[in-house]
């Protein structure tokens, strides 16, 4: 076992690490027959690589990187639609910075901006709303992107816009939800999954109930985790303890932030503004039932899809991934990022070919940045 | 965008719209506090409190010690700098210079 000297509380980290090691031994997991634990959230993926947790833990434990980075699962067709909206002369297109480098079939939002489209990178949908107030003669469209963590923010903005009767503000809604792709992965006969580390901040909004099916229907443990290395390791240990004792339940390691019931104000706002789409396309995973959200009829005037006739269901959905891109295989755990031929050659964080290289929470970008191992923790040759 | 950042609530800027000013690492920013409003409905009770801020919305209250720990981790992950940069950038976008 290597030692985690750099951690704020190395003693706590080392205690959990040896506990993990002994449970792995008891279960009898080995490098050839490892226990597979998926961290669902891209923030966790990033933390695992940043701290080299995959190397500190025993070989009998393998992390599978989940689909929990909203930028990474954004299909090219949706980027194309963003560009189409942004290039309309009356539109000020507003977006989080994370999304601007995702390649579309023709260009990314960043390229569209360089070509003259009025695209503004905002910190918050509140900024988009403010832009609408300040520019009554323009149409301000906000690219609503993200999981349950960001969904309440756009829902509350739509409610605010409705209250103020702002007529030049709309959302291009691409919100997605965490549980449906987990079900798809659990149903995939190729996937080897023994348990899950659940997303902390998504759960802060939705609570624990939406994960119950994982324990009840699939008999797999899931533990909602915080972002500190010791949080992550402790959650892994809790998953392993369940596996060892043949249990499967939803546990909350991050109770200091995550109330079991979630945040009622957020849940109510999302319920009021959004409803589920029949299905939604995920990059690398394809169409997934009830995995995306759309704006309800009563807020139709804030829906950019309706307002501009662009968006889901308007055009043919099938867009080929760029040649050689294996994001789908990485996302479903079939290959590791370094097994993609484009990795580090045709695809780098500066010039991403696939979406997994764009965001620092994408598995390929994390591999690239930290090499899957922090060099300073590598044993001397 | 997903990890958010802890910040301290410095003043209430618009009680009806549930807006407050927060500060993180010397950067001030207006955020919406609807999700953490006290049951009494009195926003002033939030003054001085720490909250986890996601894309301009306070999503969860946290204690000061936890806030500082979280900030430290986010700095190590490079997320804090990105968030603070994004907050600064957001201001520029309003002026049309972004
Ligand atoms: S290296 Fe690039 S193209 Fe290959 S899987 Fe990763 S993101 Fe996709």
XYZ file of C-alpha atoms and ligand atoms in Angstrom:
487
model
C 0.000 0.000 0.000
C 1.175 3.496 -0.777
C 0.852 6.262 1.736
C -1.241 9.324 1.395
C 1.064 11.896 2.951
C -0.307 14.885 1.120
C -3.849 14.622 2.434
C -5.081 17.074 4.990
C -5.789 14.205 7.323
C -3.398 11.474 6.190
C -4.122 9.376 9.232
C -7.846 9.207 8.479
C -7.088 8.408 4.826
C -4.682 5.649 5.740
C -7.111 4.118 8.219
C -9.858 3.936 5.581
C -7.378 2.613 3.010
C -6.327 -0.272 5.219
C -9.951 -1.013 6.030
C -10.697 -1.130 2.284
C -7.728 -3.426 1.766
C -8.848 -5.866 4.411
C -12.445 -6.002 3.133
C -11.173 -6.587 -0.420
C -9.071 -9.447 0.981
C -12.012 -10.913 2.856
C -14.202 -10.762 -0.235
C -11.376 -12.422 -2.143
C -11.329 -9.829 -4.923
C -8.148 -9.725 -7.031
C -6.726 -7.829 -9.997
C -8.203 -10.516 -12.285
C -11.512 -10.676 -10.480
C -11.971 -7.184 -9.108
C -14.947 -5.544 -7.477
C -16.304 -2.880 -9.853
C -17.536 0.301 -8.280
C -18.927 3.078 -10.436
C -18.583 6.670 -9.345
C -21.544 8.297 -11.049
C -20.523 11.934 -10.747
C -17.917 13.611 -12.961
C -16.714 15.607 -9.956
C -15.848 12.331 -8.264
C -14.068 11.083 -11.391
C -11.971 14.220 -11.355
C -11.196 13.861 -7.629
C -10.215 10.189 -8.027
C -7.596 11.080 -10.640
C -6.493 14.274 -8.969
C -5.683 12.419 -5.761
C -4.634 9.186 -7.444
C -7.217 7.264 -5.407
C -7.343 4.569 -8.069
C -3.690 3.850 -7.347
C -3.929 4.092 -3.577
C -6.682 1.509 -3.394
C -5.931 -2.213 -3.789
C -5.845 -3.890 -7.203
C -8.936 -5.896 -6.366
C -10.965 -2.712 -6.628
C -11.693 -1.099 -9.969
C -13.362 2.267 -10.479
C -15.741 2.493 -13.426
C -16.355 6.070 -14.477
C -19.997 6.952 -14.804
C -21.959 9.192 -17.157
C -22.223 12.024 -14.629
C -20.659 14.871 -16.546
C -23.416 16.810 -18.356
C -21.017 18.328 -20.863
C -19.642 14.908 -21.799
C -22.996 13.372 -22.625
C -24.190 16.282 -24.737
C -24.860 14.984 -28.275
C -23.412 16.822 -31.248
C -26.876 17.438 -32.655
C -27.705 19.559 -29.624
C -24.534 21.596 -30.055
C -25.536 22.166 -33.672
C -28.915 23.426 -32.491
C -27.215 25.801 -30.052
C -25.114 27.186 -32.892
C -28.202 27.550 -35.059
C -29.944 29.530 -32.316
C -26.880 31.611 -31.540
C -26.431 32.605 -35.180
C -29.884 34.195 -35.401
C -29.294 37.949 -35.551
C -31.890 38.814 -32.900
C -30.496 36.317 -30.369
C -28.074 36.823 -27.497
C -27.111 33.251 -26.686
C -26.012 32.712 -23.109
C -24.259 29.646 -21.760
C -22.104 28.264 -18.988
C -18.445 28.340 -19.971
C -18.157 24.541 -19.675
C -20.183 23.982 -22.825
C -18.527 26.288 -25.338
C -15.769 23.949 -26.482
C -17.928 20.873 -27.080
C -17.566 20.072 -30.783
C -20.692 20.094 -32.946
C -20.766 18.581 -36.419
C -19.712 21.901 -37.961
C -18.454 24.002 -35.099
C -18.440 24.542 -31.373
C -20.063 27.534 -29.692
C -16.620 29.038 -29.297
C -16.056 28.862 -33.052
C -19.525 30.310 -33.664
C -18.629 33.199 -31.369
C -15.413 33.805 -33.279
C -17.499 33.828 -36.458
C -19.565 36.669 -35.064
C -22.502 35.098 -33.176
C -23.472 37.022 -30.031
C -22.633 34.388 -27.454
C -22.070 35.398 -23.843
C -20.553 33.144 -21.246
C -22.443 33.701 -18.021
C -21.923 32.406 -14.526
C -25.589 31.981 -13.731
C -28.967 31.854 -15.484
C -29.681 34.933 -13.335
C -27.197 36.788 -15.557
C -29.116 35.687 -18.635
C -32.319 37.018 -17.107
C -30.602 40.301 -16.320
C -29.394 40.520 -19.922
C -32.997 40.105 -21.061
C -34.072 42.986 -18.803
C -31.295 45.200 -20.166
C -31.828 44.300 -23.821
C -35.593 44.405 -24.418
C -35.088 44.570 -28.190
C -33.097 41.316 -28.303
C -34.057 37.700 -27.634
C -31.988 36.239 -24.799
C -31.714 32.454 -24.887
C -30.092 30.552 -22.038
C -28.605 27.127 -22.729
C -30.055 25.186 -19.793
C -27.692 22.298 -19.287
C -26.912 19.983 -16.438
C -28.243 17.471 -13.974
C -30.478 17.954 -10.944
C -27.908 20.273 -9.355
C -28.447 23.017 -11.923
C -32.082 22.292 -12.838
C -33.575 24.208 -9.873
C -31.645 27.346 -10.866
C -33.188 27.507 -14.326
C -36.638 26.549 -12.997
C -36.528 29.397 -10.480
C -35.402 31.785 -13.245
C -38.342 30.844 -15.449
C -40.699 31.428 -12.515
C -39.086 34.808 -11.908
C -39.299 35.738 -15.595
C -42.974 34.755 -15.622
C -43.640 36.858 -12.572
C -41.971 39.879 -14.159
C -43.650 39.099 -17.502
C -40.320 39.217 -19.320
C -41.117 38.262 -22.896
C -37.645 38.161 -24.474
C -36.153 35.418 -22.279
C -36.233 31.714 -23.041
C -34.438 28.493 -22.169
C -33.012 26.006 -24.593
C -33.689 23.149 -22.236
C -31.295 20.207 -22.240
C -31.536 19.230 -18.609
C -31.055 15.577 -17.861
C -31.517 13.424 -14.790
C -29.118 11.009 -13.127
C -31.146 7.857 -12.358
C -32.288 6.757 -15.893
C -28.787 6.188 -17.382
C -27.855 4.196 -14.279
C -30.725 1.877 -15.058
C -29.510 1.555 -18.661
C -26.018 0.656 -17.494
C -27.398 -1.852 -14.993
C -29.412 -3.452 -17.803
C -26.355 -3.663 -20.082
C -25.189 -7.285 -19.913
C -21.644 -6.185 -20.691
C -21.332 -3.896 -17.694
C -19.816 -5.297 -14.553
C -21.092 -3.255 -11.658
C -21.041 -4.320 -8.039
C -21.972 -1.040 -6.417
C -22.127 2.726 -6.765
C -20.741 5.854 -5.216
C -23.608 8.335 -5.608
C -23.359 12.022 -6.527
C -23.277 14.419 -3.591
C -24.694 17.627 -4.962
C -27.329 16.063 -7.177
C -28.548 14.225 -4.085
C -28.599 17.443 -2.083
C -31.435 18.440 -4.419
C -33.288 15.153 -5.031
C -32.578 13.271 -1.792
C -32.081 9.513 -1.554
C -35.407 8.120 -2.744
C -34.619 8.227 -6.511
C -31.812 5.669 -5.967
C -33.990 3.125 -4.177
C -34.496 1.093 -7.370
C -30.772 0.336 -7.512
C -30.926 -1.481 -4.182
C -34.462 -2.859 -4.531
C -34.568 -3.993 -8.168
C -30.898 -4.662 -8.875
C -29.685 -5.644 -5.459
C -26.677 -3.289 -5.611
C -25.436 -0.955 -2.888
C -25.141 2.781 -3.395
C -23.578 5.311 -1.045
C -23.985 9.053 -1.625
C -20.561 10.662 -1.161
C -18.861 13.994 -0.577
C -15.868 15.278 -2.553
C -13.014 15.079 -0.107
C -10.688 12.146 -0.726
C -11.573 10.792 2.681
C -15.306 11.113 1.871
C -14.850 9.199 -1.338
C -12.793 6.461 0.272
C -15.182 6.147 3.178
C -18.066 5.759 0.742
C -16.163 3.081 -1.156
C -15.592 1.329 2.165
C -19.310 1.524 2.975
C -20.166 0.022 -0.432
C -17.646 -2.776 0.147
C -19.030 -3.476 3.607
C -22.487 -3.911 2.120
C -21.107 -6.236 -0.548
C -19.262 -8.268 2.071
C -22.346 -8.719 4.206
C -24.602 -9.407 1.210
C -26.632 -6.235 1.667
C -27.914 -3.706 -0.839
C -29.236 -0.404 0.405
C -29.003 3.335 -0.157
C -26.709 5.001 2.358
C -25.729 8.610 2.860
C -22.096 9.320 3.686
C -22.567 13.048 2.993
C -25.370 13.759 5.461
C -23.718 17.020 6.476
C -24.791 18.442 3.095
C -27.351 15.960 1.771
C -30.698 15.761 3.610
C -32.344 12.375 3.002
C -35.397 14.173 1.609
C -33.478 16.558 -0.677
C -34.367 20.234 -0.976
C -38.160 20.737 -1.063
C -38.052 24.263 -2.578
C -35.896 23.024 -5.473
C -38.004 19.949 -6.055
C -41.201 22.023 -6.129
C -39.752 24.574 -8.595
C -38.564 21.823 -10.947
C -41.937 20.062 -10.750
C -43.714 23.307 -11.573
C -41.597 24.222 -14.606
C -40.485 20.903 -16.096
C -41.878 17.586 -17.172
C -40.088 14.510 -18.440
C -39.499 14.003 -22.136
C -40.454 10.593 -23.453
C -36.823 10.004 -24.251
C -33.609 11.940 -24.686
C -30.339 11.247 -26.478
C -27.109 10.842 -24.516
C -23.801 10.947 -26.270
C -22.317 7.485 -26.197
C -25.399 5.921 -24.615
C -28.099 6.661 -27.185
C -31.753 7.403 -26.469
C -32.780 6.847 -22.849
C -36.421 6.800 -21.736
C -37.583 9.618 -19.496
C -34.053 10.894 -18.983
C -34.489 14.475 -20.156
C -36.682 17.380 -19.129
C -38.756 19.823 -21.145
C -40.653 22.957 -20.245
C -44.309 22.504 -19.361
C -47.045 23.954 -21.541
C -47.883 26.653 -19.014
C -44.405 28.146 -19.452
C -44.364 27.604 -23.249
C -43.409 31.217 -23.959
C -40.092 30.623 -22.155
C -39.260 27.583 -24.246
C -36.724 28.322 -27.004
C -37.659 25.069 -28.751
C -41.214 26.266 -29.233
C -40.276 29.896 -29.792
C -37.739 29.253 -32.556
C -38.857 25.854 -33.835
C -35.464 24.368 -33.068
C -34.735 21.398 -30.901
C -35.784 17.943 -29.948
C -38.023 16.247 -32.466
C -37.501 18.974 -35.106
C -34.780 17.314 -37.145
C -33.313 13.888 -37.669
C -31.576 12.894 -34.478
C -28.902 10.611 -35.779
C -25.560 12.328 -36.033
C -22.454 10.268 -36.565
C -19.691 10.652 -34.025
C -16.390 11.840 -35.503
C -14.219 9.135 -36.991
C -12.137 7.268 -34.440
C -14.008 8.712 -31.459
C -14.680 6.031 -28.867
C -16.442 8.071 -26.230
C -19.348 5.642 -26.170
C -17.072 2.715 -25.370
C -15.346 4.669 -22.613
C -18.664 5.767 -21.177
C -19.943 2.220 -20.967
C -16.702 0.957 -19.453
C -15.758 -1.130 -22.491
C -12.373 0.535 -22.853
C -10.183 2.824 -20.777
C -9.511 6.280 -22.259
C -5.922 5.424 -23.149
C -7.181 2.565 -25.307
C -8.815 5.057 -27.660
C -6.483 5.555 -30.631
C -7.168 9.265 -30.653
C -6.188 9.745 -27.010
C -3.460 12.376 -26.761
C -3.054 12.401 -30.546
C -6.140 13.515 -32.427
C -7.831 14.327 -29.141
C -6.416 16.569 -26.408
C -8.014 19.042 -23.993
C -6.866 21.901 -26.267
C -8.356 20.268 -29.364
C -10.969 17.799 -28.159
C -12.400 15.344 -30.662
C -14.812 13.754 -28.230
C -16.771 15.312 -25.406
C -15.034 13.288 -22.689
C -11.931 15.371 -23.347
C -13.699 18.731 -23.016
C -14.649 19.055 -19.390
C -12.232 18.538 -16.527
C -14.856 16.132 -15.204
C -14.675 13.961 -18.317
C -12.860 10.655 -17.878
C -10.511 11.257 -20.844
C -9.564 14.767 -19.705
C -8.914 13.489 -16.185
C -6.770 10.650 -17.530
C -4.923 13.085 -19.741
C -4.316 15.612 -16.989
C -3.255 13.193 -14.312
C -2.247 10.207 -16.418
C -4.487 8.004 -14.320
C -1.812 8.239 -11.652
C -0.105 11.123 -9.963
C 3.578 10.776 -10.872
C 4.695 11.864 -7.405
C 2.917 8.870 -5.933
C 4.466 6.384 -8.318
C 6.946 4.122 -6.583
C 10.535 4.935 -7.508
C 11.797 2.602 -10.223
C -20.578 24.125 -12.751
C -21.562 20.999 -10.809
C -19.443 21.261 -7.687
C -20.414 24.780 -6.685
C -18.582 26.819 -4.092
C -19.182 27.813 -0.452
C -19.692 31.527 0.223
C -20.820 33.731 3.080
C -24.009 35.782 2.935
C -23.078 39.428 3.484
C -26.315 41.329 2.876
C -29.836 40.911 1.547
C -30.138 42.863 -1.692
C -33.787 42.194 -2.583
C -35.970 40.375 -0.063
C -38.974 39.985 -2.413
C -36.905 38.423 -5.177
C -34.944 36.489 -2.524
C -31.591 37.885 -3.629
C -28.540 38.281 -1.424
C -24.930 39.338 -1.796
C -22.346 36.699 -0.996
C -18.601 36.857 -0.850
C -16.018 34.255 -1.673
C -12.290 34.886 -1.726
C -12.916 38.631 -1.906
C -15.283 38.383 -4.876
C -18.844 39.619 -4.303
C -21.773 38.258 -6.206
C -25.560 38.447 -6.070
C -27.224 35.066 -5.597
C -30.730 33.708 -5.178
C -31.456 32.284 -1.714
C -34.965 30.859 -2.304
C -33.801 27.289 -1.610
C -32.393 28.082 1.830
C -34.983 30.587 3.082
C -35.638 30.173 6.812
C -39.095 28.922 7.746
C -39.903 32.282 9.330
C -39.572 33.819 5.857
C -37.192 36.416 7.277
C -34.209 36.591 4.936
C -32.233 38.602 7.493
C -31.739 35.394 9.463
C -29.335 34.340 6.714
C -26.885 37.172 7.343
C -23.430 35.831 8.082
C -24.451 32.262 7.219
C -22.452 30.104 4.808
C -24.058 28.329 1.896
C -23.051 26.164 -1.019
C -23.575 28.240 -4.163
C -24.348 26.566 -7.470
C -24.531 28.745 -10.606
C -25.792 31.706 -8.608
C -28.178 29.838 -6.307
C -27.608 29.021 -2.650
C -28.570 25.347 -2.492
C -27.647 24.260 0.998
C -26.509 25.855 4.222
C -23.226 24.645 5.635
C -21.336 25.526 8.769
C -18.277 27.682 8.592
C -15.781 24.950 9.321
C -17.252 22.721 6.619
C -17.302 25.682 4.230
C -13.596 26.309 4.726
C -12.726 22.631 4.350
C -14.774 22.417 1.168
C -13.148 25.551 -0.213
C -9.726 24.064 0.403
C -10.629 20.896 -1.513
C -12.136 22.905 -4.356
C -8.948 24.949 -4.604
C -6.914 21.729 -4.822
C -9.222 20.421 -7.521
C -8.897 23.676 -9.424
C -12.677 24.122 -9.193
C -12.685 27.133 -6.864
C -10.559 29.211 -9.218
C -12.804 28.220 -12.113
C -15.940 29.230 -10.188
C -14.519 32.565 -9.083
C -13.300 33.247 -12.605
C -16.778 32.386 -13.911
C -18.347 34.817 -11.412
C -16.058 37.603 -12.616
C -16.707 36.677 -16.211
C -20.490 36.732 -15.655
C -20.265 40.425 -14.827
C -18.414 41.148 -18.058
C -21.073 39.263 -20.049
C -23.715 41.675 -18.756
C -21.739 44.615 -20.080
C -21.502 42.871 -23.444
C -17.737 42.602 -23.391
C -17.559 38.854 -22.951
S -9.765 10.175 -26.296
Fe -11.194 11.666 -27.197
S -12.228 10.578 -28.870
Fe -11.202 9.024 -27.597
S -12.808 8.383 -26.175
Fe -11.666 10.027 -25.154
S -12.771 11.912 -25.680
Fe -13.534 10.311 -27.054
